[in-house]
Amino acid sequence: MKKTIQTILAITASILLTGLGVALFVHANLGSDTLTVFVDGLHRVLNSSYGTASRVYNLSVLVIALIVSRKNIGWATVVYALTVGFTMDYFERLLQPLQIQTAGIVIRLLCVCLGQICFGITYALLIKYRKGMNQIDAISYAIVDKTGISFKWIRTGMDVVLLVSGWLLGGVVGVGSIIAMTTTGILVDFILNIISEKEKNNEEFANGIS
Protein backbone atom coordinates (compact mmCIF):
# COMPACT_ATOMS: atom_id res chain seq x y z
CA MET A 1 0.00 0.00 0.00
CA LYS A 2 2.82 2.39 0.93
CA LYS A 3 4.58 1.65 -2.37
CA THR A 4 1.38 2.33 -4.31
CA ILE A 5 0.89 5.69 -2.60
CA GLN A 6 4.52 6.63 -3.31
CA THR A 7 4.07 5.72 -6.97
CA ILE A 8 0.88 7.77 -7.33
CA LEU A 9 2.54 10.77 -5.66
CA ALA A 10 5.59 10.42 -7.93
CA ILE A 11 3.46 10.29 -11.09
CA THR A 12 1.38 13.27 -9.95
CA ALA A 13 4.56 15.22 -9.20
CA SER A 14 5.91 14.32 -12.66
CA ILE A 15 2.82 15.65 -14.41
CA LEU A 16 2.86 18.89 -12.40
CA LEU A 17 6.62 19.39 -12.81
CA THR A 18 6.36 18.96 -16.57
CA GLY A 19 3.65 21.61 -16.78
CA LEU A 20 5.70 23.98 -14.64
CA GLY A 21 8.89 23.27 -16.58
CA VAL A 22 7.26 24.00 -19.93
CA ALA A 23 5.70 27.21 -18.61
CA LEU A 24 9.04 28.43 -17.22
CA PHE A 25 10.75 27.84 -20.56
CA VAL A 26 7.96 29.54 -22.52
CA HIS A 27 7.82 32.63 -20.30
CA ALA A 28 11.59 32.97 -20.05
CA ASN A 29 11.46 33.47 -23.83
CA LEU A 30 15.02 32.25 -24.36
CA GLY A 31 14.08 29.26 -26.48
CA SER A 32 12.03 26.33 -25.26
CA ASP A 33 13.15 22.90 -24.12
CA THR A 34 13.41 20.38 -26.95
CA LEU A 35 9.95 18.89 -26.40
CA THR A 36 8.32 22.30 -26.17
CA VAL A 37 10.11 23.46 -29.34
CA PHE A 38 8.46 20.53 -31.11
CA VAL A 39 5.08 21.19 -29.46
CA ASP A 40 5.49 24.91 -30.23
CA GLY A 41 5.99 24.11 -33.91
CA LEU A 42 3.08 21.68 -33.84
CA HIS A 43 0.74 24.18 -32.19
CA ARG A 44 1.61 26.73 -34.88
CA VAL A 45 0.93 24.21 -37.67
CA LEU A 46 -2.33 23.07 -36.02
CA ASN A 47 -3.30 26.60 -34.87
CA SER A 48 -4.11 25.20 -31.41
CA SER A 49 -3.11 25.75 -27.77
CA TYR A 50 0.12 24.33 -26.35
CA GLY A 51 -1.93 21.84 -24.33
CA THR A 52 -3.84 20.56 -27.36
CA ALA A 53 -0.65 20.25 -29.41
CA SER A 54 0.96 18.43 -26.50
CA ARG A 55 -1.87 15.89 -26.35
CA VAL A 56 -1.59 15.27 -30.11
CA TYR A 57 2.17 14.75 -29.74
CA ASN A 58 1.87 12.55 -26.66
CA LEU A 59 -0.76 10.26 -28.14
CA SER A 60 1.17 9.93 -31.43
CA VAL A 61 4.48 9.12 -29.72
CA LEU A 62 2.65 6.79 -27.32
CA VAL A 63 1.58 4.66 -30.30
CA ILE A 64 5.20 4.49 -31.50
CA ALA A 65 6.44 3.61 -28.01
CA LEU A 66 3.86 0.83 -27.73
CA ILE A 67 5.17 -0.67 -30.95
CA VAL A 68 8.91 -0.51 -30.21
CA SER A 69 9.07 -0.62 -26.40
CA ARG A 70 5.92 -2.22 -25.02
CA LYS A 71 7.63 -3.46 -21.84
CA ASN A 72 8.46 0.10 -20.79
CA ILE A 73 4.92 1.38 -21.26
CA GLY A 74 2.49 1.23 -18.35
CA TRP A 75 -0.52 2.96 -16.88
CA ALA A 76 1.62 5.94 -15.83
CA THR A 77 2.67 6.54 -19.45
CA VAL A 78 -0.97 6.74 -20.54
CA VAL A 79 -2.01 8.97 -17.61
CA TYR A 80 0.97 11.24 -18.27
CA ALA A 81 0.21 11.47 -21.99
CA LEU A 82 -3.46 12.31 -21.42
CA THR A 83 -3.08 14.85 -18.60
CA VAL A 84 0.21 16.73 -18.97
CA GLY A 85 -1.23 19.04 -21.62
CA PHE A 86 -3.73 20.40 -19.08
CA THR A 87 -0.99 21.21 -16.54
CA MET A 88 0.98 22.96 -19.30
CA ASP A 89 -1.98 25.23 -20.05
CA TYR A 90 -2.60 25.78 -16.31
CA PHE A 91 0.95 26.85 -15.42
CA GLU A 92 1.27 28.88 -18.62
CA ARG A 93 -1.71 30.98 -17.51
CA LEU A 94 -0.56 31.03 -13.86
CA LEU A 95 2.84 32.55 -14.72
CA GLN A 96 1.50 35.14 -17.17
CA PRO A 97 1.00 37.92 -14.56
CA LEU A 98 4.66 37.63 -13.50
CA GLN A 99 5.80 38.84 -16.95
CA ILE A 100 9.01 36.83 -16.70
CA GLN A 101 9.85 37.59 -20.32
CA THR A 102 10.43 41.26 -19.38
CA ALA A 103 12.81 40.44 -16.52
CA GLY A 104 16.60 40.64 -16.72
CA ILE A 105 18.63 37.97 -18.48
CA VAL A 106 19.86 36.46 -15.19
CA ILE A 107 16.30 35.88 -13.92
CA ARG A 108 15.25 34.39 -17.24
CA LEU A 109 18.26 32.06 -17.32
CA LEU A 110 17.45 30.96 -13.77
CA CYS A 111 13.90 30.15 -14.92
CA VAL A 112 15.34 28.06 -17.77
CA CYS A 113 17.59 26.17 -15.34
CA LEU A 114 14.70 25.62 -12.91
CA GLY A 115 12.53 24.36 -15.77
CA GLN A 116 15.28 21.98 -16.86
CA ILE A 117 15.57 20.62 -13.31
CA CYS A 118 11.79 20.05 -13.34
CA PHE A 119 12.17 17.95 -16.50
CA GLY A 120 15.12 16.01 -15.10
CA ILE A 121 13.22 15.08 -11.95
CA THR A 122 10.10 14.22 -13.97
CA TYR A 123 11.80 11.81 -16.36
CA ALA A 124 13.86 10.23 -13.57
CA LEU A 125 10.74 9.58 -11.47
CA LEU A 126 8.87 8.04 -14.40
CA ILE A 127 11.81 5.73 -15.13
CA LYS A 128 12.44 4.85 -11.48
CA TYR A 129 8.92 3.83 -10.50
CA ARG A 130 8.59 1.44 -13.46
CA LYS A 131 4.87 2.05 -14.00
CA GLY A 132 5.49 3.41 -17.45
CA MET A 133 8.18 5.75 -18.70
CA ASN A 134 7.81 8.95 -20.63
CA GLN A 135 7.33 7.85 -24.25
CA ILE A 136 10.62 9.30 -25.47
CA ASP A 137 12.50 7.59 -22.64
CA ALA A 138 10.78 4.29 -23.45
CA ILE A 139 11.85 4.59 -27.08
CA SER A 140 15.36 5.60 -25.95
CA TYR A 141 15.67 2.49 -23.76
CA ALA A 142 14.54 0.32 -26.67
CA ILE A 143 17.44 1.76 -28.69
CA VAL A 144 19.80 1.25 -25.73
CA ASP A 145 18.78 -2.44 -25.61
CA LYS A 146 19.49 -2.80 -29.33
CA THR A 147 22.76 -0.87 -29.50
CA GLY A 148 24.30 -1.00 -26.03
CA ILE A 149 24.94 2.75 -26.17
CA SER A 150 24.56 4.64 -22.87
CA PHE A 151 21.07 6.03 -22.19
CA LYS A 152 22.31 9.59 -21.67
CA TRP A 153 23.73 9.72 -25.22
CA ILE A 154 20.68 8.11 -26.84
CA ARG A 155 18.43 10.54 -24.95
CA THR A 156 20.57 13.46 -26.10
CA GLY A 157 20.19 12.23 -29.68
CA MET A 158 16.41 12.10 -29.27
CA ASP A 159 16.49 15.69 -28.02
CA VAL A 160 18.41 16.73 -31.12
CA VAL A 161 15.71 15.12 -33.30
CA LEU A 162 12.93 16.88 -31.37
CA LEU A 163 14.71 20.23 -31.53
CA VAL A 164 15.46 20.14 -35.26
CA SER A 165 11.99 18.83 -36.13
CA GLY A 166 10.31 21.48 -33.97
CA TRP A 167 12.42 24.22 -35.53
CA LEU A 168 11.47 23.05 -39.02
CA LEU A 169 7.79 23.22 -37.98
CA GLY A 170 8.25 26.81 -36.83
CA GLY A 171 9.10 26.35 -33.14
CA VAL A 172 11.26 29.01 -31.47
CA VAL A 173 14.86 27.96 -30.76
CA GLY A 174 17.25 29.83 -28.45
CA VAL A 175 19.87 29.43 -25.76
CA GLY A 176 17.34 27.64 -23.53
CA SER A 177 16.82 25.06 -26.28
CA ILE A 178 20.55 24.39 -26.49
CA ILE A 179 20.77 24.01 -22.71
CA ALA A 180 17.88 21.51 -22.77
CA MET A 181 19.25 19.58 -25.75
CA THR A 182 22.71 19.13 -24.23
CA THR A 183 21.78 18.46 -20.59
CA THR A 184 18.50 16.50 -20.39
CA GLY A 185 19.99 13.02 -20.84
CA ILE A 186 22.92 13.77 -18.55
CA LEU A 187 20.65 15.33 -15.91
CA VAL A 188 18.21 12.40 -15.90
CA ASP A 189 21.10 9.95 -15.57
CA PHE A 190 22.55 12.02 -12.70
CA ILE A 191 19.24 12.18 -10.80
CA LEU A 192 18.65 8.44 -11.27
CA ASN A 193 22.08 7.76 -9.75
CA ILE A 194 21.25 10.00 -6.77
CA ILE A 195 17.95 8.19 -6.19
CA SER A 196 19.61 4.77 -6.47
CA GLU A 197 22.39 5.77 -4.07
CA LYS A 198 19.87 7.12 -1.57
CA GLU A 199 17.85 3.89 -1.71
CA LYS A 200 21.02 1.85 -1.28
CA ASN A 201 22.00 3.86 1.80
CA ASN A 202 18.49 3.47 3.25
CA GLU A 203 18.63 -0.31 2.75
CA GLU A 204 22.04 -0.53 4.41
CA PHE A 205 20.78 1.56 7.31
CA ALA A 206 17.67 -0.63 7.69
CA ASN A 207 19.78 -3.81 7.57
CA GLY A 208 22.11 -2.35 10.17
CA ILE A 209 19.23 -1.71 12.54
CA SER A 210 17.77 -5.20 12.08
mmCIF file of C-alpha atoms in Angstrom:
data_model
loop_
_atom_site.group_PDB
_atom_site.id
_atom_site.type_symbol
_atom_site.label_atom_id
_atom_site.label_comp_id
_atom_site.label_asym_id
_atom_site.label_seq_id
_atom_site.Cartn_x
_atom_site.Cartn_y
_atom_site.Cartn_z
ATOM 1 C CA MET A 1 0.000 0.000 0.000
ATOM 2 C CA LYS A 2 2.824 2.388 0.934
ATOM 3 C CA LYS A 3 4.581 1.650 -2.366
ATOM 4 C CA THR A 4 1.377 2.334 -4.313
ATOM 5 C CA ILE A 5 0.889 5.690 -2.601
ATOM 6 C CA GLN A 6 4.519 6.630 -3.306
ATOM 7 C CA THR A 7 4.075 5.723 -6.971
ATOM 8 C CA ILE A 8 0.879 7.770 -7.328
ATOM 9 C CA LEU A 9 2.541 10.768 -5.659
ATOM 10 C CA ALA A 10 5.589 10.422 -7.932
ATOM 11 C CA ILE A 11 3.460 10.289 -11.089
ATOM 12 C CA THR A 12 1.382 13.265 -9.949
ATOM 13 C CA ALA A 13 4.555 15.219 -9.198
ATOM 14 C CA SER A 14 5.908 14.318 -12.657
ATOM 15 C CA ILE A 15 2.816 15.645 -14.408
ATOM 16 C CA LEU A 16 2.862 18.893 -12.404
ATOM 17 C CA LEU A 17 6.617 19.391 -12.807
ATOM 18 C CA THR A 18 6.361 18.957 -16.571
ATOM 19 C CA GLY A 19 3.646 21.612 -16.783
ATOM 20 C CA LEU A 20 5.703 23.980 -14.636
ATOM 21 C CA GLY A 21 8.893 23.265 -16.578
ATOM 22 C CA VAL A 22 7.264 23.996 -19.931
ATOM 23 C CA ALA A 23 5.697 27.215 -18.609
ATOM 24 C CA LEU A 24 9.041 28.429 -17.222
ATOM 25 C CA PHE A 25 10.750 27.843 -20.559
ATOM 26 C CA VAL A 26 7.960 29.535 -22.522
ATOM 27 C CA HIS A 27 7.815 32.627 -20.296
ATOM 28 C CA ALA A 28 11.594 32.968 -20.051
ATOM 29 C CA ASN A 29 11.464 33.467 -23.833
ATOM 30 C CA LEU A 30 15.018 32.246 -24.364
ATOM 31 C CA GLY A 31 14.075 29.261 -26.484
ATOM 32 C CA SER A 32 12.029 26.334 -25.259
ATOM 33 C CA ASP A 33 13.150 22.896 -24.121
ATOM 34 C CA THR A 34 13.414 20.377 -26.950
ATOM 35 C CA LEU A 35 9.954 18.885 -26.400
ATOM 36 C CA THR A 36 8.316 22.300 -26.166
ATOM 37 C CA VAL A 37 10.105 23.464 -29.338
ATOM 38 C CA PHE A 38 8.464 20.534 -31.108
ATOM 39 C CA VAL A 39 5.077 21.190 -29.455
ATOM 40 C CA ASP A 40 5.488 24.910 -30.232
ATOM 41 C CA GLY A 41 5.993 24.110 -33.912
ATOM 42 C CA LEU A 42 3.083 21.680 -33.837
ATOM 43 C CA HIS A 43 0.741 24.179 -32.191
ATOM 44 C CA ARG A 44 1.607 26.728 -34.884
ATOM 45 C CA VAL A 45 0.925 24.214 -37.665
ATOM 46 C CA LEU A 46 -2.331 23.067 -36.023
ATOM 47 C CA ASN A 47 -3.298 26.597 -34.868
ATOM 48 C CA SER A 48 -4.107 25.197 -31.408
ATOM 49 C CA SER A 49 -3.108 25.754 -27.767
ATOM 50 C CA TYR A 50 0.119 24.326 -26.345
ATOM 51 C CA GLY A 51 -1.932 21.839 -24.332
ATOM 52 C CA THR A 52 -3.843 20.558 -27.360
ATOM 53 C CA ALA A 53 -0.652 20.245 -29.412
ATOM 54 C CA SER A 54 0.962 18.427 -26.496
ATOM 55 C CA ARG A 55 -1.874 15.895 -26.353
ATOM 56 C CA VAL A 56 -1.592 15.272 -30.110
ATOM 57 C CA TYR A 57 2.170 14.754 -29.736
ATOM 58 C CA ASN A 58 1.873 12.545 -26.660
ATOM 59 C CA LEU A 59 -0.755 10.255 -28.144
ATOM 60 C CA SER A 60 1.175 9.934 -31.435
ATOM 61 C CA VAL A 61 4.476 9.119 -29.725
ATOM 62 C CA LEU A 62 2.649 6.787 -27.323
ATOM 63 C CA VAL A 63 1.581 4.658 -30.296
ATOM 64 C CA ILE A 64 5.199 4.494 -31.503
ATOM 65 C CA ALA A 65 6.439 3.608 -28.008
ATOM 66 C CA LEU A 66 3.855 0.833 -27.726
ATOM 67 C CA ILE A 67 5.173 -0.667 -30.954
ATOM 68 C CA VAL A 68 8.911 -0.506 -30.209
ATOM 69 C CA SER A 69 9.072 -0.619 -26.402
ATOM 70 C CA ARG A 70 5.917 -2.215 -25.017
ATOM 71 C CA LYS A 71 7.632 -3.461 -21.838
ATOM 72 C CA ASN A 72 8.465 0.101 -20.790
ATOM 73 C CA ILE A 73 4.919 1.376 -21.259
ATOM 74 C CA GLY A 74 2.493 1.226 -18.347
ATOM 75 C CA TRP A 75 -0.520 2.963 -16.878
ATOM 76 C CA ALA A 76 1.620 5.943 -15.830
ATOM 77 C CA THR A 77 2.666 6.537 -19.445
ATOM 78 C CA VAL A 78 -0.972 6.738 -20.542
ATOM 79 C CA VAL A 79 -2.012 8.972 -17.611
ATOM 80 C CA TYR A 80 0.969 11.243 -18.274
ATOM 81 C CA ALA A 81 0.210 11.472 -21.993
ATOM 82 C CA LEU A 82 -3.463 12.311 -21.419
ATOM 83 C CA THR A 83 -3.075 14.853 -18.597
ATOM 84 C CA VAL A 84 0.211 16.727 -18.973
ATOM 85 C CA GLY A 85 -1.235 19.042 -21.617
ATOM 86 C CA PHE A 86 -3.727 20.397 -19.080
ATOM 87 C CA THR A 87 -0.994 21.214 -16.540
ATOM 88 C CA MET A 88 0.983 22.961 -19.295
ATOM 89 C CA ASP A 89 -1.982 25.226 -20.051
ATOM 90 C CA TYR A 90 -2.601 25.781 -16.313
ATOM 91 C CA PHE A 91 0.950 26.848 -15.420
ATOM 92 C CA GLU A 92 1.272 28.883 -18.621
ATOM 93 C CA ARG A 93 -1.709 30.985 -17.507
ATOM 94 C CA LEU A 94 -0.559 31.034 -13.862
ATOM 95 C CA LEU A 95 2.835 32.554 -14.719
ATOM 96 C CA GLN A 96 1.500 35.143 -17.174
ATOM 97 C CA PRO A 97 1.000 37.924 -14.559
ATOM 98 C CA LEU A 98 4.664 37.635 -13.503
ATOM 99 C CA GLN A 99 5.798 38.842 -16.949
ATOM 100 C CA ILE A 100 9.010 36.832 -16.697
ATOM 101 C CA GLN A 101 9.847 37.593 -20.318
ATOM 102 C CA THR A 102 10.434 41.262 -19.381
ATOM 103 C CA ALA A 103 12.812 40.442 -16.515
ATOM 104 C CA GLY A 104 16.598 40.636 -16.723
ATOM 105 C CA ILE A 105 18.631 37.970 -18.480
ATOM 106 C CA VAL A 106 19.855 36.456 -15.188
ATOM 107 C CA ILE A 107 16.296 35.878 -13.920
ATOM 108 C CA ARG A 108 15.247 34.394 -17.239
ATOM 109 C CA LEU A 109 18.263 32.061 -17.321
ATOM 110 C CA LEU A 110 17.450 30.961 -13.765
ATOM 111 C CA CYS A 111 13.899 30.148 -14.924
ATOM 112 C CA VAL A 112 15.342 28.058 -17.767
ATOM 113 C CA CYS A 113 17.595 26.170 -15.336
ATOM 114 C CA LEU A 114 14.695 25.622 -12.912
ATOM 115 C CA GLY A 115 12.530 24.363 -15.771
ATOM 116 C CA GLN A 116 15.275 21.982 -16.860
ATOM 117 C CA ILE A 117 15.572 20.621 -13.309
ATOM 118 C CA CYS A 118 11.790 20.049 -13.344
ATOM 119 C CA PHE A 119 12.174 17.952 -16.503
ATOM 120 C CA GLY A 120 15.124 16.014 -15.096
ATOM 121 C CA ILE A 121 13.219 15.079 -11.946
ATOM 122 C CA THR A 122 10.095 14.223 -13.970
ATOM 123 C CA TYR A 123 11.796 11.811 -16.358
ATOM 124 C CA ALA A 124 13.862 10.232 -13.571
ATOM 125 C CA LEU A 125 10.737 9.577 -11.465
ATOM 126 C CA LEU A 126 8.868 8.036 -14.403
ATOM 127 C CA ILE A 127 11.808 5.734 -15.134
ATOM 128 C CA LYS A 128 12.444 4.853 -11.480
ATOM 129 C CA TYR A 129 8.924 3.829 -10.502
ATOM 130 C CA ARG A 130 8.594 1.444 -13.464
ATOM 131 C CA LYS A 131 4.874 2.046 -14.001
ATOM 132 C CA GLY A 132 5.487 3.414 -17.445
ATOM 133 C CA MET A 133 8.184 5.747 -18.704
ATOM 134 C CA ASN A 134 7.807 8.949 -20.634
ATOM 135 C CA GLN A 135 7.326 7.854 -24.247
ATOM 136 C CA ILE A 136 10.618 9.299 -25.467
ATOM 137 C CA ASP A 137 12.503 7.590 -22.641
ATOM 138 C CA ALA A 138 10.777 4.289 -23.445
ATOM 139 C CA ILE A 139 11.851 4.587 -27.078
ATOM 140 C CA SER A 140 15.358 5.597 -25.954
ATOM 141 C CA TYR A 141 15.666 2.493 -23.760
ATOM 142 C CA ALA A 142 14.544 0.316 -26.669
ATOM 143 C CA ILE A 143 17.438 1.762 -28.691
ATOM 144 C CA VAL A 144 19.800 1.248 -25.728
ATOM 145 C CA ASP A 145 18.784 -2.436 -25.606
ATOM 146 C CA LYS A 146 19.491 -2.795 -29.326
ATOM 147 C CA THR A 147 22.764 -0.867 -29.504
ATOM 148 C CA GLY A 148 24.296 -1.000 -26.027
ATOM 149 C CA ILE A 149 24.944 2.752 -26.167
ATOM 150 C CA SER A 150 24.559 4.644 -22.873
ATOM 151 C CA PHE A 151 21.069 6.035 -22.189
ATOM 152 C CA LYS A 152 22.308 9.591 -21.670
ATOM 153 C CA TRP A 153 23.730 9.716 -25.216
ATOM 154 C CA ILE A 154 20.683 8.114 -26.840
ATOM 155 C CA ARG A 155 18.428 10.541 -24.951
ATOM 156 C CA THR A 156 20.567 13.462 -26.103
ATOM 157 C CA GLY A 157 20.193 12.226 -29.684
ATOM 158 C CA MET A 158 16.413 12.100 -29.270
ATOM 159 C CA ASP A 159 16.494 15.686 -28.015
ATOM 160 C CA VAL A 160 18.411 16.733 -31.121
ATOM 161 C CA VAL A 161 15.710 15.122 -33.304
ATOM 162 C CA LEU A 162 12.932 16.883 -31.374
ATOM 163 C CA LEU A 163 14.708 20.230 -31.529
ATOM 164 C CA VAL A 164 15.464 20.141 -35.256
ATOM 165 C CA SER A 165 11.986 18.825 -36.132
ATOM 166 C CA GLY A 166 10.313 21.476 -33.969
ATOM 167 C CA TRP A 167 12.421 24.216 -35.532
ATOM 168 C CA LEU A 168 11.471 23.046 -39.023
ATOM 169 C CA LEU A 169 7.794 23.221 -37.981
ATOM 170 C CA GLY A 170 8.251 26.813 -36.834
ATOM 171 C CA GLY A 171 9.105 26.354 -33.136
ATOM 172 C CA VAL A 172 11.263 29.015 -31.467
ATOM 173 C CA VAL A 173 14.857 27.958 -30.756
ATOM 174 C CA GLY A 174 17.248 29.832 -28.452
ATOM 175 C CA VAL A 175 19.869 29.430 -25.760
ATOM 176 C CA GLY A 176 17.343 27.640 -23.534
ATOM 177 C CA SER A 177 16.817 25.060 -26.281
ATOM 178 C CA ILE A 178 20.547 24.387 -26.493
ATOM 179 C CA ILE A 179 20.772 24.011 -22.706
ATOM 180 C CA ALA A 180 17.884 21.514 -22.767
ATOM 181 C CA MET A 181 19.254 19.585 -25.747
ATOM 182 C CA THR A 182 22.711 19.125 -24.229
ATOM 183 C CA THR A 183 21.777 18.463 -20.591
ATOM 184 C CA THR A 184 18.501 16.497 -20.392
ATOM 185 C CA GLY A 185 19.988 13.023 -20.842
ATOM 186 C CA ILE A 186 22.919 13.770 -18.546
ATOM 187 C CA LEU A 187 20.646 15.335 -15.906
ATOM 188 C CA VAL A 188 18.207 12.398 -15.898
ATOM 189 C CA ASP A 189 21.101 9.946 -15.575
ATOM 190 C CA PHE A 190 22.548 12.015 -12.705
ATOM 191 C CA ILE A 191 19.239 12.176 -10.797
ATOM 192 C CA LEU A 192 18.650 8.444 -11.270
ATOM 193 C CA ASN A 193 22.083 7.764 -9.750
ATOM 194 C CA ILE A 194 21.254 10.001 -6.774
ATOM 195 C CA ILE A 195 17.947 8.192 -6.192
ATOM 196 C CA SER A 196 19.608 4.773 -6.465
ATOM 197 C CA GLU A 197 22.394 5.773 -4.072
ATOM 198 C CA LYS A 198 19.865 7.122 -1.565
ATOM 199 C CA GLU A 199 17.847 3.890 -1.714
ATOM 200 C CA LYS A 200 21.020 1.846 -1.276
ATOM 201 C CA ASN A 201 21.995 3.860 1.804
ATOM 202 C CA ASN A 202 18.488 3.470 3.254
ATOM 203 C CA GLU A 203 18.626 -0.309 2.750
ATOM 204 C CA GLU A 204 22.044 -0.533 4.406
ATOM 205 C CA PHE A 205 20.776 1.562 7.311
ATOM 206 C CA ALA A 206 17.669 -0.633 7.691
ATOM 207 C CA ASN A 207 19.780 -3.813 7.570
ATOM 208 C CA GLY A 208 22.106 -2.353 10.166
ATOM 209 C CA ILE A 209 19.230 -1.707 12.543
ATOM 210 C CA SER A 210 17.769 -5.202 12.079
#
